[in-house]
PDB file of C-alpha atoms in Angstrom:
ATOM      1  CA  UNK A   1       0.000   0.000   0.000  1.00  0.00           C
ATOM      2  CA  UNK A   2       2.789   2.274  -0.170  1.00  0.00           C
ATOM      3  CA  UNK A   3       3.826   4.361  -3.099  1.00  0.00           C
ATOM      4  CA  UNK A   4       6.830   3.458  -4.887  1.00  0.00           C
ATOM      5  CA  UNK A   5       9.029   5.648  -3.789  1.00  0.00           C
ATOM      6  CA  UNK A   6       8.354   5.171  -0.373  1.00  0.00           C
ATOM      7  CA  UNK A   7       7.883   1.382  -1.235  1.00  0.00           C
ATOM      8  CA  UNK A   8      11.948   1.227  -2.759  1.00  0.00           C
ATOM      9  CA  UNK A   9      13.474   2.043   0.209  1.00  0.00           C
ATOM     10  CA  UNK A  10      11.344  -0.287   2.583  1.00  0.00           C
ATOM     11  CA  UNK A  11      11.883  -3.403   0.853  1.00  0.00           C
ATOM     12  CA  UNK A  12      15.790  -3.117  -0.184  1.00  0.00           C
ATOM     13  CA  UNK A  13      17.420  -2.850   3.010  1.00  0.00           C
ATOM     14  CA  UNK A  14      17.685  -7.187   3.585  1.00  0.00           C
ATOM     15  CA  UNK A  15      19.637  -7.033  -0.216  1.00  0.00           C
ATOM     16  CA  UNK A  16      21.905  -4.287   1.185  1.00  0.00           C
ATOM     17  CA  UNK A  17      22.459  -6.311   4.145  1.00  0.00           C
ATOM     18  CA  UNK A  18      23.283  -9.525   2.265  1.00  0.00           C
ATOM     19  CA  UNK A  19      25.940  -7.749   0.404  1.00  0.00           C
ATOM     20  CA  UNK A  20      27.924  -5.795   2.696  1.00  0.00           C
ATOM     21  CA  UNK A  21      27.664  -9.309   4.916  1.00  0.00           C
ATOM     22  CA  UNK A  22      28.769 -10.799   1.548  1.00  0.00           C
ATOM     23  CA  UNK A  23      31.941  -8.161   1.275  1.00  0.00           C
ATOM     24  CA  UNK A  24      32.874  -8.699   5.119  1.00  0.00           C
ATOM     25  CA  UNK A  25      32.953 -12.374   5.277  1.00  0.00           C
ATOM     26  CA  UNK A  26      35.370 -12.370   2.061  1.00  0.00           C
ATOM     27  CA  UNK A  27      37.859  -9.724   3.090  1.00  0.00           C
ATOM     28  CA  UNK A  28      37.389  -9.842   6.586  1.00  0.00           C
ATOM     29  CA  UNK A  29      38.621  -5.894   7.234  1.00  0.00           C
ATOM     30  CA  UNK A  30      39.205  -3.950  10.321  1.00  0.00           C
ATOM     31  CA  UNK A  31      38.450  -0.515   9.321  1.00  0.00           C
ATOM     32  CA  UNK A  32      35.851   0.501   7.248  1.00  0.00           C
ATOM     33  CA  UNK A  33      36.559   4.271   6.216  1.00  0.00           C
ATOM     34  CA  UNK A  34      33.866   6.047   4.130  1.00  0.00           C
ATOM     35  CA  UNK A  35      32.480   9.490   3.380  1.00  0.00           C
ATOM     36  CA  UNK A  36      29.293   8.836   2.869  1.00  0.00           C
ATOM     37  CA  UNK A  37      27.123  10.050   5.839  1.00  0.00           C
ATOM     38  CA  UNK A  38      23.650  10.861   3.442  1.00  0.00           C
ATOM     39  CA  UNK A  39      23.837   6.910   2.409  1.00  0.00           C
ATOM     40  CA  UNK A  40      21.546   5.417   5.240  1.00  0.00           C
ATOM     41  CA  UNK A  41      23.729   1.852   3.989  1.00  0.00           C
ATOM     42  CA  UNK A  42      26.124   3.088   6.376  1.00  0.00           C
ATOM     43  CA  UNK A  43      24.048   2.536   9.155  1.00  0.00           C
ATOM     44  CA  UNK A  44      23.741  -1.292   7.582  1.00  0.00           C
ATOM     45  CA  UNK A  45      26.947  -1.355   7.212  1.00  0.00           C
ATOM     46  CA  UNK A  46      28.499  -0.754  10.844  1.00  0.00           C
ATOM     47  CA  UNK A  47      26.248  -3.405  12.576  1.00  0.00           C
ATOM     48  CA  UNK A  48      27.975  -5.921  10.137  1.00  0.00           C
ATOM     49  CA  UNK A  49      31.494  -4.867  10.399  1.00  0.00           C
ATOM     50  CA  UNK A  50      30.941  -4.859  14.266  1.00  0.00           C
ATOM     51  CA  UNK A  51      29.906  -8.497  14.078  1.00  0.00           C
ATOM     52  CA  UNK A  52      33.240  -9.502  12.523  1.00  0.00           C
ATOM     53  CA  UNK A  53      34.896  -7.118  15.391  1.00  0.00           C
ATOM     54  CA  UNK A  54      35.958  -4.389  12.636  1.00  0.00           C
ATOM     55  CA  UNK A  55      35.200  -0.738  13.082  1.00  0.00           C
ATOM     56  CA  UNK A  56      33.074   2.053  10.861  1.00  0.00           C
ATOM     57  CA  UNK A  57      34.715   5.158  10.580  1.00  0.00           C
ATOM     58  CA  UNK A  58      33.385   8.422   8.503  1.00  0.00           C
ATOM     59  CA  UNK A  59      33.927  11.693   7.939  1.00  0.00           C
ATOM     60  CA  UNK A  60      31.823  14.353   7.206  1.00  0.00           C
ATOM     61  CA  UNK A  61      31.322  15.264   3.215  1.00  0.00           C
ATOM     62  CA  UNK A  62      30.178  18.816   4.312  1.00  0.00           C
ATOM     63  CA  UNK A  63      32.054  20.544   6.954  1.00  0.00           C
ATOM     64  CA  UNK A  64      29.192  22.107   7.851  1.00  0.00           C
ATOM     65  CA  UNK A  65      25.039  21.631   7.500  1.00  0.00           C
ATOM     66  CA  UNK A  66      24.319  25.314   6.373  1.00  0.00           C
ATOM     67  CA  UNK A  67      21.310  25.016   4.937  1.00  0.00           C
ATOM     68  CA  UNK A  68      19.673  24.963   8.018  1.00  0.00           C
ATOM     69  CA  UNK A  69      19.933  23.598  11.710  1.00  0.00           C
ATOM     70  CA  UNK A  70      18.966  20.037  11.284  1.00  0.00           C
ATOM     71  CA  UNK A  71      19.857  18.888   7.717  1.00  0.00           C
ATOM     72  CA  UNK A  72      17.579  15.805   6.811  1.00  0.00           C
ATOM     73  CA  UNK A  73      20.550  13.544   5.446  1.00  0.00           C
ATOM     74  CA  UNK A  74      22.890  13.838   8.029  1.00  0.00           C
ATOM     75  CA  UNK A  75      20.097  13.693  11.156  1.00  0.00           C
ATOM     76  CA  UNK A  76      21.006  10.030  11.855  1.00  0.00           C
ATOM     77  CA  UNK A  77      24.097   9.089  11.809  1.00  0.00           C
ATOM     78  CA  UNK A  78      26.161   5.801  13.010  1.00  0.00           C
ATOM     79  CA  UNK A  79      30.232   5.255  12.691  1.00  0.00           C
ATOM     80  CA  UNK A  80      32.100   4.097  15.265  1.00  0.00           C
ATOM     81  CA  UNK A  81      34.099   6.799  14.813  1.00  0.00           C
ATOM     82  CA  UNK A  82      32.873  10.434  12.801  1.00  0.00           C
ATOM     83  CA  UNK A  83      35.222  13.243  11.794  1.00  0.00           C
ATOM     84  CA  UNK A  84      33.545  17.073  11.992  1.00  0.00           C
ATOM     85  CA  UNK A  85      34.839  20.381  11.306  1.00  0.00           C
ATOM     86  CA  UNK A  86      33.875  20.957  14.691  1.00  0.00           C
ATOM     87  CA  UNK A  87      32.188  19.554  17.563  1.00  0.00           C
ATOM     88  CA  UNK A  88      30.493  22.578  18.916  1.00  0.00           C
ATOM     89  CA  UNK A  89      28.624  23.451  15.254  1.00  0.00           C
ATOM     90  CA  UNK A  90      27.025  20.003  15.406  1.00  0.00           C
ATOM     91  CA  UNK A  91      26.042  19.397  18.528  1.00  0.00           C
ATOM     92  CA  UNK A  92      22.070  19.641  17.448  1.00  0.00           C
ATOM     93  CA  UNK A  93      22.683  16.643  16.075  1.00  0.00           C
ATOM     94  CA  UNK A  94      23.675  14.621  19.235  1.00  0.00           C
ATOM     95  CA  UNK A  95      20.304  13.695  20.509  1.00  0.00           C
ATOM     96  CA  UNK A  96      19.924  11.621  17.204  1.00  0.00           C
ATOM     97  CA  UNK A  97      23.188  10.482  16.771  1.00  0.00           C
ATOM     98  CA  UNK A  98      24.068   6.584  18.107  1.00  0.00           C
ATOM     99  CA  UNK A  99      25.300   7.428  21.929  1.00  0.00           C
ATOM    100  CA  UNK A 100      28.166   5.173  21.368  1.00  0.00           C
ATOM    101  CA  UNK A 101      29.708   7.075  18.374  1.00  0.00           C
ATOM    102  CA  UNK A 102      32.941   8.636  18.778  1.00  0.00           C
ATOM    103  CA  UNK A 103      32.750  12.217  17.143  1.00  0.00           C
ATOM    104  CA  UNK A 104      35.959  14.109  16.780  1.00  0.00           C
ATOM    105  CA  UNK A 105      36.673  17.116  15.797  1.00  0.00           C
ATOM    106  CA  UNK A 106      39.530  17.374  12.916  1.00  0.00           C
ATOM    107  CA  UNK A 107      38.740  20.896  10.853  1.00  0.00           C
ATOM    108  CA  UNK A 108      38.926  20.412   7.016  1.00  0.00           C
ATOM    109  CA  UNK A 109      39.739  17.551   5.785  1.00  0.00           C
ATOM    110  CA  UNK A 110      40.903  19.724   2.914  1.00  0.00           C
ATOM    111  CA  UNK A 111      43.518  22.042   4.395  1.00  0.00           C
ATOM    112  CA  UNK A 112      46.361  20.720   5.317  1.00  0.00           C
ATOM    113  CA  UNK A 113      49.460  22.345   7.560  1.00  0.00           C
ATOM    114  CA  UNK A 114      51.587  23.896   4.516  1.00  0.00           C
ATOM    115  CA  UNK A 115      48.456  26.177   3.782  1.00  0.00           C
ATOM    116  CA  UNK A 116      47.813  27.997   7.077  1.00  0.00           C
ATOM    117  CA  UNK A 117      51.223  29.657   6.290  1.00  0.00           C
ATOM    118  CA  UNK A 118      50.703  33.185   7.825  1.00  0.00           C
ATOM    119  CA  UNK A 119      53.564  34.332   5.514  1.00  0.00           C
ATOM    120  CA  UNK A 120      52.035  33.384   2.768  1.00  0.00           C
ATOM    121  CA  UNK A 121      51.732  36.527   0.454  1.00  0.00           C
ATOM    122  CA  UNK A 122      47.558  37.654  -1.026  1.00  0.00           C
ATOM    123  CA  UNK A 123      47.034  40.177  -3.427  1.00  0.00           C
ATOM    124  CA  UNK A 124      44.207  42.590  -2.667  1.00  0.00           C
ATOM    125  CA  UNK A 125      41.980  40.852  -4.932  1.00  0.00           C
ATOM    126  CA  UNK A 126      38.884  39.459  -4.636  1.00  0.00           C
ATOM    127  CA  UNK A 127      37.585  35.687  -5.135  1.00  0.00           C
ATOM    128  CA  UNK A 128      34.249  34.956  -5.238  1.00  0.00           C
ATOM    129  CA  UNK A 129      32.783  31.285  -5.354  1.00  0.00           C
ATOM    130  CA  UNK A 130      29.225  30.319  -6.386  1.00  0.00           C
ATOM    131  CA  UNK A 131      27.695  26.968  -5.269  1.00  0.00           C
ATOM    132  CA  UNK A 132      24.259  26.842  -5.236  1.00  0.00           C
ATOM    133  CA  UNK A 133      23.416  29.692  -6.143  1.00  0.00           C
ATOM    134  CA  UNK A 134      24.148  29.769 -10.209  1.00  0.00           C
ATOM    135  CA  UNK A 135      21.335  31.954 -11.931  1.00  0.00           C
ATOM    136  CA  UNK A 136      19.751  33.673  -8.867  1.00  0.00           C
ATOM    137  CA  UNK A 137      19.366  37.319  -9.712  1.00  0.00           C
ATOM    138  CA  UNK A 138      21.062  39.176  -6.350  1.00  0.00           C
ATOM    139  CA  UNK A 139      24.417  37.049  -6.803  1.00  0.00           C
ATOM    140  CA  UNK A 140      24.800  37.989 -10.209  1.00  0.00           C
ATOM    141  CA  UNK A 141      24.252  41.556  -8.451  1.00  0.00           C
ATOM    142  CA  UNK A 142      27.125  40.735  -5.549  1.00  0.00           C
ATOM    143  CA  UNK A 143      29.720  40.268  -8.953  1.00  0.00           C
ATOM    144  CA  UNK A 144      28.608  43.021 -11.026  1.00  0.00           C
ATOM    145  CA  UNK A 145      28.508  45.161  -7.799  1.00  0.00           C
ATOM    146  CA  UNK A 146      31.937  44.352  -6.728  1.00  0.00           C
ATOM    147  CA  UNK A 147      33.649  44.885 -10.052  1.00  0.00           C
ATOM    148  CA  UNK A 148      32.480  48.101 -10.180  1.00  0.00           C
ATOM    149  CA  UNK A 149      32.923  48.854  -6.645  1.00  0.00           C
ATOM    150  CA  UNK A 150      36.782  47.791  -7.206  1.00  0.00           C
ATOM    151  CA  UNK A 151      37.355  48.394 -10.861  1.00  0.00           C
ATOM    152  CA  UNK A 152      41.033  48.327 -10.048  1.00  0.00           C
ATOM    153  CA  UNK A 153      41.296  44.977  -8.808  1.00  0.00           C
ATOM    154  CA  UNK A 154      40.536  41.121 -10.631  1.00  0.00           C
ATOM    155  CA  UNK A 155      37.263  39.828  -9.329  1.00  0.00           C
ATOM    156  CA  UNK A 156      38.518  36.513  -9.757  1.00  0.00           C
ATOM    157  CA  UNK A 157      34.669  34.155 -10.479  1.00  0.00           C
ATOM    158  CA  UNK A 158      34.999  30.274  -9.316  1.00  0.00           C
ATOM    159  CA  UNK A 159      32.370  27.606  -9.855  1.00  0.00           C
ATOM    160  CA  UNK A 160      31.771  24.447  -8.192  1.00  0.00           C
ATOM    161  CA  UNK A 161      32.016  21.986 -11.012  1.00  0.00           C
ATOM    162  CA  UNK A 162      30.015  19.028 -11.924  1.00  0.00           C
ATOM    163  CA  UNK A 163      26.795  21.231 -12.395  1.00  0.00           C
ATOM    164  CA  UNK A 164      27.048  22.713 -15.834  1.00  0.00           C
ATOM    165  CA  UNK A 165      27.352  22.035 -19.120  1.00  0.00           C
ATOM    166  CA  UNK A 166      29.632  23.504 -21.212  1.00  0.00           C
ATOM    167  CA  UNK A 167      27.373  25.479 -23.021  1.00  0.00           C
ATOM    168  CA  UNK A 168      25.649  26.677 -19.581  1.00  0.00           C
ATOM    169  CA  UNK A 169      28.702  27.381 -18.041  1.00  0.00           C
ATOM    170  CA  UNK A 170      29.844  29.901 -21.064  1.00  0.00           C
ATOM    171  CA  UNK A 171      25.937  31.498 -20.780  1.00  0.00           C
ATOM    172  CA  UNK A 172      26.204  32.000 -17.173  1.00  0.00           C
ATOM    173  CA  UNK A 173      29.857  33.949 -17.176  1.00  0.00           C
ATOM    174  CA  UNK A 174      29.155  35.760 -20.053  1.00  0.00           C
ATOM    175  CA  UNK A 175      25.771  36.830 -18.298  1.00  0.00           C
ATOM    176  CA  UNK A 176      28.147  38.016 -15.250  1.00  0.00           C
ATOM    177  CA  UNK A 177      31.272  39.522 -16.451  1.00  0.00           C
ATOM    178  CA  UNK A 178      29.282  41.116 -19.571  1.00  0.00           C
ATOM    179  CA  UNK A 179      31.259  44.203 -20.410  1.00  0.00           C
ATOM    180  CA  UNK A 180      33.358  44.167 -17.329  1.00  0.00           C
ATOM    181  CA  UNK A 181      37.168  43.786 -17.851  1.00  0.00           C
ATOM    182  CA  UNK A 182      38.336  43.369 -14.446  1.00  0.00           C
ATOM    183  CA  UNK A 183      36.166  39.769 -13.705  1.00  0.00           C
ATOM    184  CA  UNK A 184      38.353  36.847 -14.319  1.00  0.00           C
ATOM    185  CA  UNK A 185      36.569  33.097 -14.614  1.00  0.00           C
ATOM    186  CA  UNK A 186      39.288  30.664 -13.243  1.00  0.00           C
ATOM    187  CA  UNK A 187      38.922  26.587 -13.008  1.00  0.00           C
ATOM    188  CA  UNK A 188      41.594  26.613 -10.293  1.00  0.00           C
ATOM    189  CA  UNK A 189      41.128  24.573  -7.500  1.00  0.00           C
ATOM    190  CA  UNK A 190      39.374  27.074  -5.271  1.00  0.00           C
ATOM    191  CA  UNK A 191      41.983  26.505  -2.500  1.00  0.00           C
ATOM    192  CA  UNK A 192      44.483  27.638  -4.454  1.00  0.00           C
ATOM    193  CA  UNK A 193      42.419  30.854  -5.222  1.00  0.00           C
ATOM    194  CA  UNK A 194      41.845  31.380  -1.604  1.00  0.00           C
ATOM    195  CA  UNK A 195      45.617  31.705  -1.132  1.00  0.00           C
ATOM    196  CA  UNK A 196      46.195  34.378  -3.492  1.00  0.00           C
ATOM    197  CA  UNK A 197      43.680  36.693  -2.224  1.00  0.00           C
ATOM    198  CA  UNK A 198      42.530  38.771   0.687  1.00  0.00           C
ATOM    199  CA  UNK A 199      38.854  38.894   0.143  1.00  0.00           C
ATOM    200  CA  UNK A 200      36.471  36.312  -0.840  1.00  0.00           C
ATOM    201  CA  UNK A 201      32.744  35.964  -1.039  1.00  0.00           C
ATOM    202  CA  UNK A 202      30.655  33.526  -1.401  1.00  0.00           C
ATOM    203  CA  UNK A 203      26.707  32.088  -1.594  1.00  0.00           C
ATOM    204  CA  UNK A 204      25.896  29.415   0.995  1.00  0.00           C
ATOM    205  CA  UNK A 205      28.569  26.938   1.212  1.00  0.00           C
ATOM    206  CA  UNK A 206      30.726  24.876   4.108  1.00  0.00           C
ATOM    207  CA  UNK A 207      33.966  27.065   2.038  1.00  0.00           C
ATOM    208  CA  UNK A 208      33.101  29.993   4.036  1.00  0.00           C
ATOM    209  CA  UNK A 209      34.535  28.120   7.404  1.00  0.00           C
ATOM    210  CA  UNK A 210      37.585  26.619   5.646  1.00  0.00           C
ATOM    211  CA  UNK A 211      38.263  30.303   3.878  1.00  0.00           C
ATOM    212  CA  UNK A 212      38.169  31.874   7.400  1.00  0.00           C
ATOM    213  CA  UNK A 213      39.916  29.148   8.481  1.00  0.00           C
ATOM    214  CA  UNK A 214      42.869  30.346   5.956  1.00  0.00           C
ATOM    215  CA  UNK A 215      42.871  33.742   6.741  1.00  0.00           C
ATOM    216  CA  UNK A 216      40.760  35.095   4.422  1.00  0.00           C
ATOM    217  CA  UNK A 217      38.537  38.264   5.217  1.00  0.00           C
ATOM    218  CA  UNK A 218      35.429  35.999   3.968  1.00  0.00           C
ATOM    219  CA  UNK A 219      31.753  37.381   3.435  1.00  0.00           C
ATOM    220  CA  UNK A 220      28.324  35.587   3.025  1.00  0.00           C
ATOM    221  CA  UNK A 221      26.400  36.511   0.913  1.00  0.00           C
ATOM    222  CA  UNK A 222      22.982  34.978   1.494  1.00  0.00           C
ATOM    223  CA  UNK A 223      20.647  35.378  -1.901  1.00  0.00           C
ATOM    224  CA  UNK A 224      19.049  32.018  -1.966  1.00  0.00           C
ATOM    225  CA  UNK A 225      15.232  32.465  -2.441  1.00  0.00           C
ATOM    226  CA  UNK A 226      14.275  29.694  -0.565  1.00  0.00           C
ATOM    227  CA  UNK A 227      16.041  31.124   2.283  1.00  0.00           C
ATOM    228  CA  UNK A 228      13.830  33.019   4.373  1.00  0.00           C
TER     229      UNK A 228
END
């Protein structure tokens, strides 16, 4: 009597059982390391592991839930062990979380030592990064406004990838920069970018903590419509 895709989800879980038991009892592992905390298999996959006395470990594939205070695909969660950003961010989370979890607190995964150089020379240039936020109206605004706002420095523009096509990717930066010299599209990888420059803003994404995290005099700027 359900609907289907209610019904899906119900009725897989014994397969997904049978073939992470499958996996275990051929390879026998200790450790278990994944980053995939929105997979509810996980959850599967720990009580199996723990039968053959291995251990689940996972780390979190957003540093932080910032679409709003409880994000649905992270509300339960169960590793043996789970690396955060930060302990104190997440602890809304706790009364659903599996009592017995070990959460630890390990910043970004992404940043190592060698880039929190406080030698390291910036520019006075400005990056901004767009990840959700491709074709809404006010951050097209933030880009425009800042180029003219700063004419004399690049307002270097980086996308998350994996969302466009080629085609939609050329629309959308020609729809930004337009007529305005000083806008520079890079495909560098946006850590890179963040050590160049001094300011950086960006729509709603977990790179705001790891840019503030480098240094970076980092601004929000929070345009989503379905933000209220």
């Amino acid at each position: 009597g359900r609907a289907p895709s209610h019904f899906f989800p119900i009725v897989t879980p014994p397969y997904k059982r049978i073939v992470i038991r499958s996996l275990f009892n051929r390879f026998r592992p200790r450790y278990y390391w994944s980053r995939d905390d929105y997979n509810t298999e996980h959850i599967l996959r720990r009580q199996e592991i723990n039968a053959i006395g291995g251990k689940s470990i996972g780390v979190s594939h957003g540093i932080y839930p910032n679409w709003c205070s409880v994000v649905p695909n992270i509300r339960y969660i169960s590793y043996d062990i789970y690396y955060v950003f930060s302990k104190e961010y997440i602890r809304t989370y706790f009364d659903a979380w599996k009592e017995d979890m070990a959460v630890r607190s390990t910043g970004s995964f992404e940043i190592t030592p060698e880039m929190l150089d406080p030698t390291a020379k910036r520019d006075d240039n400005i990056l901004v990064t767009i990840r959700v936020a491709w074709f809404e109206p006010e951050m097209i605004r933030v880009v425009k406004l800042l180029a003219e706002a700063f004419p004399e420095r690049t307002i270097y523009l980086q996308i998350k990838g994996n969302y466009f096509s080629e085609d939609e990717e050329n629309e959308f930066v020609e729809k930004i920069s337009g007529d305005l010299p000083n806008i520079m599209y890079s495909k560098a990888r946006v850590f890179d970018l963040l050590q160049r420059v001094r300011y950086h803003f960006s729509d709603i994404s977990t790179v705001i903590q790891e840019a503030i995290c480098l240094g970076v005099n980092t601004f929000l700027a929070d345009v989503i419509d379905m933000e209220w």
